[in-house]
CSV table of C-alpha atoms and ligand atoms in Angstrom, one decimal:
chain,number,residue,atom,x,y,z
A,167,UNK,CA,133.8,106.1,60.7
A,168,UNK,CA,133.4,107.2,57.1
A,169,UNK,CA,130.1,106.8,55.5
A,170,UNK,CA,130.2,105.4,52.1
A,171,UNK,CA,127.7,107.1,49.8
A,172,UNK,CA,125.4,104.8,48.1
A,173,UNK,CA,125.9,105.1,44.3
A,174,UNK,CA,122.4,105.6,42.9
A,175,UNK,CA,121.1,103.3,40.2
A,176,UNK,CA,120.8,105.8,37.5
A,177,UNK,CA,120.7,105.3,33.7
A,178,UNK,CA,118.7,105.7,30.5
A,179,UNK,CA,116.9,103.8,27.8
A,180,UNK,CA,119.5,102.9,25.1
A,181,UNK,CA,119.2,101.6,21.6
A,182,UNK,CA,119.9,98.0,20.7
A,183,UNK,CA,120.8,98.7,17.1
A,184,UNK,CA,123.8,96.6,16.2
A,185,UNK,CA,123.0,94.1,19.0
A,186,UNK,CA,121.4,93.9,22.4
A,187,UNK,CA,124.7,94.2,24.1
A,188,UNK,CA,125.3,97.6,22.5
A,189,UNK,CA,122.9,99.2,24.9
A,190,UNK,CA,125.0,98.0,27.8
A,191,UNK,CA,128.1,99.5,26.3
A,192,UNK,CA,126.2,102.8,25.7
A,193,UNK,CA,125.3,102.7,29.4
A,194,UNK,CA,129.0,102.3,30.3
A,195,UNK,CA,130.0,105.2,28.1
A,196,UNK,CA,127.6,107.5,30.1
A,197,UNK,CA,128.6,106.1,33.5
A,198,UNK,CA,125.2,104.5,34.0
A,199,UNK,CA,124.5,102.0,36.8
A,200,UNK,CA,121.1,101.0,35.3
A,201,UNK,CA,119.9,100.5,31.7
A,202,UNK,CA,116.6,100.0,29.9
A,203,UNK,CA,116.2,98.3,26.5
A,204,UNK,CA,113.7,97.0,24.0
A,205,UNK,CA,114.5,93.4,23.3
A,206,UNK,CA,113.1,93.8,19.7
A,207,UNK,CA,111.9,96.5,17.4
A,208,UNK,CA,109.2,98.2,19.5
A,209,UNK,CA,107.0,99.4,16.7
A,210,UNK,CA,106.2,96.1,14.9
A,211,UNK,CA,104.4,92.9,15.8
A,212,UNK,CA,107.3,90.9,14.4
A,213,UNK,CA,108.9,88.9,17.1
A,214,UNK,CA,112.6,88.4,17.6
A,215,UNK,CA,114.1,85.0,18.4
A,216,UNK,CA,117.3,85.4,20.3
A,217,UNK,CA,120.3,83.5,19.1
A,218,UNK,CA,122.8,81.9,21.4
A,219,UNK,CA,125.2,84.6,20.2
A,220,UNK,CA,122.8,87.4,21.3
A,221,UNK,CA,122.4,85.8,24.7
A,222,UNK,CA,126.2,85.2,25.1
A,223,UNK,CA,127.2,88.7,24.0
A,224,UNK,CA,124.6,90.3,26.4
A,225,UNK,CA,125.8,88.2,29.3
A,226,UNK,CA,129.5,89.0,28.6
A,227,UNK,CA,128.8,92.7,28.3
A,228,UNK,CA,126.8,92.6,31.6
A,229,UNK,CA,129.7,90.8,33.3
A,230,UNK,CA,132.3,93.1,31.9
A,231,UNK,CA,130.4,96.3,32.7
A,232,UNK,CA,128.8,95.2,35.9
A,233,UNK,CA,125.3,96.7,35.2
A,234,UNK,CA,122.7,94.3,36.6
A,235,UNK,CA,119.8,96.8,37.1
A,236,UNK,CA,118.3,96.2,33.6
A,237,UNK,CA,114.7,96.6,32.6
A,238,UNK,CA,113.1,95.8,29.3
A,239,UNK,CA,110.2,97.8,27.9
A,240,UNK,CA,107.4,96.1,26.0
A,241,UNK,CA,106.5,97.0,22.4
A,242,UNK,CA,104.1,99.9,21.8
A,243,UNK,CA,101.5,97.9,19.8
A,244,UNK,CA,100.7,95.5,22.7
A,245,UNK,CA,97.2,96.4,24.1
A,246,UNK,CA,95.8,93.9,26.6
A,247,UNK,CA,92.8,96.2,27.0
A,248,UNK,CA,91.7,95.8,23.4
A,249,UNK,CA,88.1,94.7,22.7
A,250,UNK,CA,89.2,93.3,19.4
A,251,UNK,CA,89.9,89.6,19.9
A,252,UNK,CA,92.6,89.4,17.3
A,253,UNK,CA,94.5,92.4,18.8
A,254,UNK,CA,94.1,91.0,22.3
A,255,UNK,CA,95.4,87.6,21.3
A,256,UNK,CA,98.4,89.1,19.4
A,257,UNK,CA,99.1,91.2,22.6
A,258,UNK,CA,99.0,88.2,24.9
A,259,UNK,CA,101.4,86.4,22.6
A,260,UNK,CA,103.7,89.4,22.2
A,261,UNK,CA,103.9,89.8,26.0
A,262,UNK,CA,104.7,86.1,26.5
A,263,UNK,CA,107.5,86.4,23.9
A,264,UNK,CA,108.8,89.5,25.7
A,265,UNK,CA,108.8,87.8,29.1
A,266,UNK,CA,110.6,84.8,27.6
A,267,UNK,CA,113.3,86.9,25.8
A,268,UNK,CA,113.9,88.9,29.0
A,269,UNK,CA,114.2,85.7,31.0
A,270,UNK,CA,116.8,84.4,28.5
A,271,UNK,CA,118.8,87.6,28.9
A,272,UNK,CA,118.6,87.5,32.7
A,273,UNK,CA,116.6,90.8,32.8
A,274,UNK,CA,114.7,91.1,36.1
A,275,UNK,CA,112.0,93.5,35.2
A,276,UNK,CA,109.7,93.9,32.2
A,277,UNK,CA,108.0,97.3,32.1
A,278,UNK,CA,104.6,97.3,30.6
A,279,UNK,CA,101.8,99.8,29.9
A,280,UNK,CA,98.6,98.2,31.1
A,281,UNK,CA,96.6,98.9,28.0
A,282,UNK,CA,93.8,101.1,26.5
A,283,UNK,CA,90.1,100.2,26.6
A,284,UNK,CA,89.4,101.8,23.1
A,285,UNK,CA,86.0,103.0,24.1
A,286,UNK,CA,84.7,99.8,25.7
A,287,UNK,CA,84.8,101.4,29.2
A,288,UNK,CA,87.4,101.4,32.0
A,289,UNK,CA,85.9,98.5,34.0
A,290,UNK,CA,85.7,96.2,31.0
A,291,UNK,CA,89.2,97.3,29.9
A,292,UNK,CA,90.7,96.5,33.3
A,293,UNK,CA,89.1,93.1,33.4
A,294,UNK,CA,90.6,92.3,30.0
A,295,UNK,CA,94.0,93.6,31.0
A,296,UNK,CA,94.0,91.4,34.1
A,297,UNK,CA,92.7,88.4,32.1
A,298,UNK,CA,95.5,88.9,29.6
A,299,UNK,CA,98.2,89.1,32.3
A,300,UNK,CA,96.8,85.9,33.9
A,301,UNK,CA,97.2,84.1,30.6
A,302,UNK,CA,100.8,85.5,30.2
A,303,UNK,CA,101.9,84.5,33.7
A,304,UNK,CA,100.3,81.1,33.5
A,305,UNK,CA,102.2,80.5,30.3
A,306,UNK,CA,105.5,81.8,31.6
A,307,UNK,CA,105.4,79.6,34.8
A,308,UNK,CA,107.0,80.9,38.0
A,309,UNK,CA,110.4,81.7,36.6
A,310,UNK,CA,111.7,84.8,35.0
A,311,UNK,CA,111.2,88.5,35.2
A,312,UNK,CA,108.7,90.4,37.3
A,313,UNK,CA,106.0,92.2,35.2
A,314,UNK,CA,105.9,95.9,36.1
A,315,UNK,CA,102.8,97.8,35.4
A,316,UNK,CA,103.7,101.4,34.5
A,317,UNK,CA,101.8,104.4,35.7
A,318,UNK,CA,100.3,106.0,32.6
A,319,UNK,CA,99.4,109.6,31.5
A,320,UNK,CA,95.8,108.8,30.7
A,321,UNK,CA,96.1,109.8,27.1
A,322,UNK,CA,93.1,108.7,25.0
A,323,UNK,CA,91.6,105.6,26.6
A,324,UNK,CA,94.8,104.3,28.3
A,325,UNK,CA,94.3,102.6,31.7
A,326,UNK,CA,96.6,102.9,34.7
A,327,UNK,CA,96.5,106.6,35.1
A,328,UNK,CA,95.3,106.4,38.7
A,329,UNK,CA,97.0,104.3,41.3
A,330,UNK,CA,93.6,102.8,42.1
A,331,UNK,CA,93.3,101.5,38.6
A,332,UNK,CA,96.7,99.8,38.9
A,333,UNK,CA,95.7,98.3,42.2
A,334,UNK,CA,92.4,97.1,40.8
A,335,UNK,CA,94.1,95.3,37.9
A,336,UNK,CA,96.7,93.8,40.2
A,337,UNK,CA,94.0,92.5,42.6
A,338,UNK,CA,92.5,90.6,39.7
A,339,UNK,CA,95.8,88.9,38.8
A,340,UNK,CA,96.0,85.4,40.2
A,341,UNK,CA,99.7,85.3,40.7
A,342,UNK,CA,99.9,89.0,41.7
A,343,UNK,CA,103.1,88.4,43.7
A,344,UNK,CA,104.8,88.5,40.2
A,345,UNK,CA,103.5,92.0,39.6
A,346,UNK,CA,105.4,95.2,40.5
A,347,UNK,CA,105.2,98.8,39.4
A,348,UNK,CA,107.1,101.3,37.4
A,349,UNK,CA,106.5,105.0,38.3
A,350,UNK,CA,107.0,107.4,35.4
A,351,UNK,CA,107.3,111.0,36.6
A,352,UNK,CA,106.0,112.6,33.4
A,353,UNK,CA,103.1,110.2,33.3
A,354,UNK,CA,101.9,110.7,36.9
A,355,UNK,CA,102.3,114.5,36.5
A,356,UNK,CA,100.2,114.4,33.3
A,357,UNK,CA,97.7,112.2,35.1
A,358,UNK,CA,97.3,114.9,37.8
A,359,UNK,CA,99.8,113.8,40.6
A,360,UNK,CA,101.9,116.8,41.6
A,361,UNK,CA,105.5,116.3,42.7
A,362,UNK,CA,106.8,119.9,42.4
A,363,UNK,CA,106.9,120.9,46.1
A,364,UNK,CA,107.8,119.0,49.2
A,365,UNK,CA,104.2,118.9,50.3
A,366,UNK,CA,102.7,117.7,47.0
A,367,UNK,CA,105.6,115.2,46.6
A,368,UNK,CA,104.9,113.8,50.0
A,369,UNK,CA,101.2,113.5,49.3
A,370,UNK,CA,101.8,111.8,46.0
A,371,UNK,CA,104.3,109.3,47.3
A,372,UNK,CA,102.1,108.7,50.3
A,373,UNK,CA,99.2,107.8,48.0
A,374,UNK,CA,101.4,105.5,46.0
A,375,UNK,CA,102.6,103.7,49.1
A,376,UNK,CA,99.1,103.4,50.5
A,377,UNK,CA,97.4,102.2,47.3
A,378,UNK,CA,100.2,100.2,45.6
A,379,UNK,CA,103.0,99.9,48.2
A,380,UNK,CA,106.5,101.4,47.8
A,381,UNK,CA,107.9,97.9,48.4
A,382,UNK,CA,106.5,97.0,44.9
A,383,UNK,CA,108.0,100.0,43.2
A,384,UNK,CA,110.9,98.4,41.2
A,385,UNK,CA,111.7,100.9,38.5
A,386,UNK,CA,111.3,104.7,38.1
A,387,UNK,CA,111.3,106.5,34.8
A,388,UNK,CA,112.6,110.1,35.2
A,389,UNK,CA,111.2,112.3,32.5
A,390,UNK,CA,110.1,116.0,32.8
A,391,UNK,CA,106.8,116.9,31.2
A,392,UNK,CA,106.1,119.2,28.3
A,393,UNK,CA,102.5,119.6,29.3
A,394,UNK,CA,100.8,120.9,32.4
A,395,UNK,CA,99.7,119.0,35.5
A,396,UNK,CA,96.7,116.9,34.7
A,397,UNK,CA,96.9,117.4,30.9
A,398,UNK,CA,96.8,113.7,30.3
A,399,UNK,CA,99.2,114.2,27.4
A,400,UNK,CA,102.3,112.1,27.4
A,401,UNK,CA,105.2,114.3,26.2
A,402,UNK,CA,108.6,113.7,27.8
A,403,UNK,CA,111.0,116.7,28.3
A,404,UNK,CA,114.6,117.2,29.5
A,405,UNK,CA,115.1,117.2,33.3
A,406,UNK,CA,114.4,120.6,34.7
A,407,UNK,CA,113.2,122.0,31.4
A,408,UNK,CA,109.6,121.0,31.6
A,409,UNK,CA,106.6,121.7,33.8
A,410,UNK,CA,107.8,119.5,36.7
A,411,UNK,CA,111.1,121.4,37.1
A,412,UNK,CA,114.3,120.6,39.0
A,413,UNK,CA,112.8,120.7,42.5
A,414,UNK,CA,110.6,117.6,41.8
A,415,UNK,CA,113.6,115.6,40.6
A,416,UNK,CA,115.7,116.8,43.5
A,417,UNK,CA,113.0,115.4,45.9
A,418,UNK,CA,113.1,112.0,44.1
A,419,UNK,CA,116.9,111.8,43.9
A,420,UNK,CA,117.3,112.6,47.6
A,421,UNK,CA,114.4,110.3,48.8
A,422,UNK,CA,116.3,107.6,50.7
A,423,UNK,CA,113.3,105.3,50.4
A,424,UNK,CA,113.9,105.2,46.7
A,425,UNK,CA,117.7,105.1,46.8
A,426,UNK,CA,117.9,101.4,45.8
A,427,UNK,CA,115.4,101.7,42.9
A,428,UNK,CA,116.8,102.0,39.3
A,429,UNK,CA,116.0,105.4,37.8
A,430,UNK,CA,115.9,105.5,34.0
A,431,UNK,CA,115.7,108.5,31.6
A,432,UNK,CA,113.4,108.3,28.6
A,433,UNK,CA,114.1,111.8,27.4
A,434,UNK,CA,114.9,112.8,23.8
A,435,UNK,CA,118.5,112.0,22.9
A,436,UNK,CA,120.2,114.3,20.4
A,437,UNK,CA,118.9,117.7,19.5
A,438,UNK,CA,121.3,119.9,17.7
A,439,UNK,CA,124.8,119.4,19.0
A,440,UNK,CA,123.9,118.7,22.6
A,441,UNK,CA,124.2,115.2,24.0
A,442,UNK,CA,121.1,115.3,26.1
A,443,UNK,CA,121.7,111.9,27.8
A,444,UNK,CA,124.9,113.2,29.3
A,445,UNK,CA,123.4,116.5,30.2
A,446,UNK,CA,120.2,115.0,31.8
A,447,UNK,CA,122.3,112.4,33.8
A,448,UNK,CA,124.6,115.1,35.0
A,449,UNK,CA,121.7,117.3,36.1
A,450,UNK,CA,120.3,114.4,38.1
A,451,UNK,CA,123.7,113.6,39.7
A,452,UNK,CA,124.1,117.2,40.6
A,453,UNK,CA,120.7,117.3,42.2
A,454,UNK,CA,121.6,114.4,44.4
A,455,UNK,CA,124.9,115.8,45.4
A,456,UNK,CA,123.3,118.9,46.8
A,457,UNK,CA,122.3,117.0,49.9
A,458,UNK,CA,124.9,114.1,49.7
A,459,UNK,CA,128.4,115.7,49.5
B,14,ZN,ZN1,108.1,105.5,31.0
């Protein structure tokens, strides 16, 4: 009997410039089986209303290319931990719009940074984040994408840099069956979770499973880290070129418990003449092949 190798769900975050569907075609060009997008300009508050044409073109591209493992990432300005009422309300509204757009596009996961408490304290910040999510989920009813809380680096006053914080926020969410998690390798490393050796990788994944549950891990961001373990500074680097190194990524790529989970690069794109998406994707594929001929 021949064993068919499972094709890993591997891809990158691609630009939507020129149309949302362009990101899917970019994914195809790189042989991706998973893609992440922003559904609007990620650095402004301005919302985007999808036209029927946007939705149709996206659906057609998905059908043609066959990529269904698609996540959207929320805009950077959103902060559900903000003590400023105006910012908080804007954030709730922006997240509602993001969930709605992703639902229209048939995207199953919305990846979201929990928020930053801006000096108001972790406990208060986490209460606000959970309160904001409750408002968003109540507004979006039971349908649509799952909201994934992303592990954060802990830069500044950002929340969600410990698995316990993510668990705490999730517990306060009324409809918490609609919450999942996105693990970012650079962020957890910056937050102090080591994955560079078999032993530390096992410990980190064990902690994740115990505190959050691997069954709720829906997307993985694969980024190497420019800064050291525990730096709490969020700087993504090319796979194998940073402080995590190839071994950590080999452990993830060959962990059968994670085989079905989409793995997305968020590393810098072009630098000089090198097409880094191609290079980083090839590095990851090669790391998997070592143990899966
Ligand atoms: Zn990420």
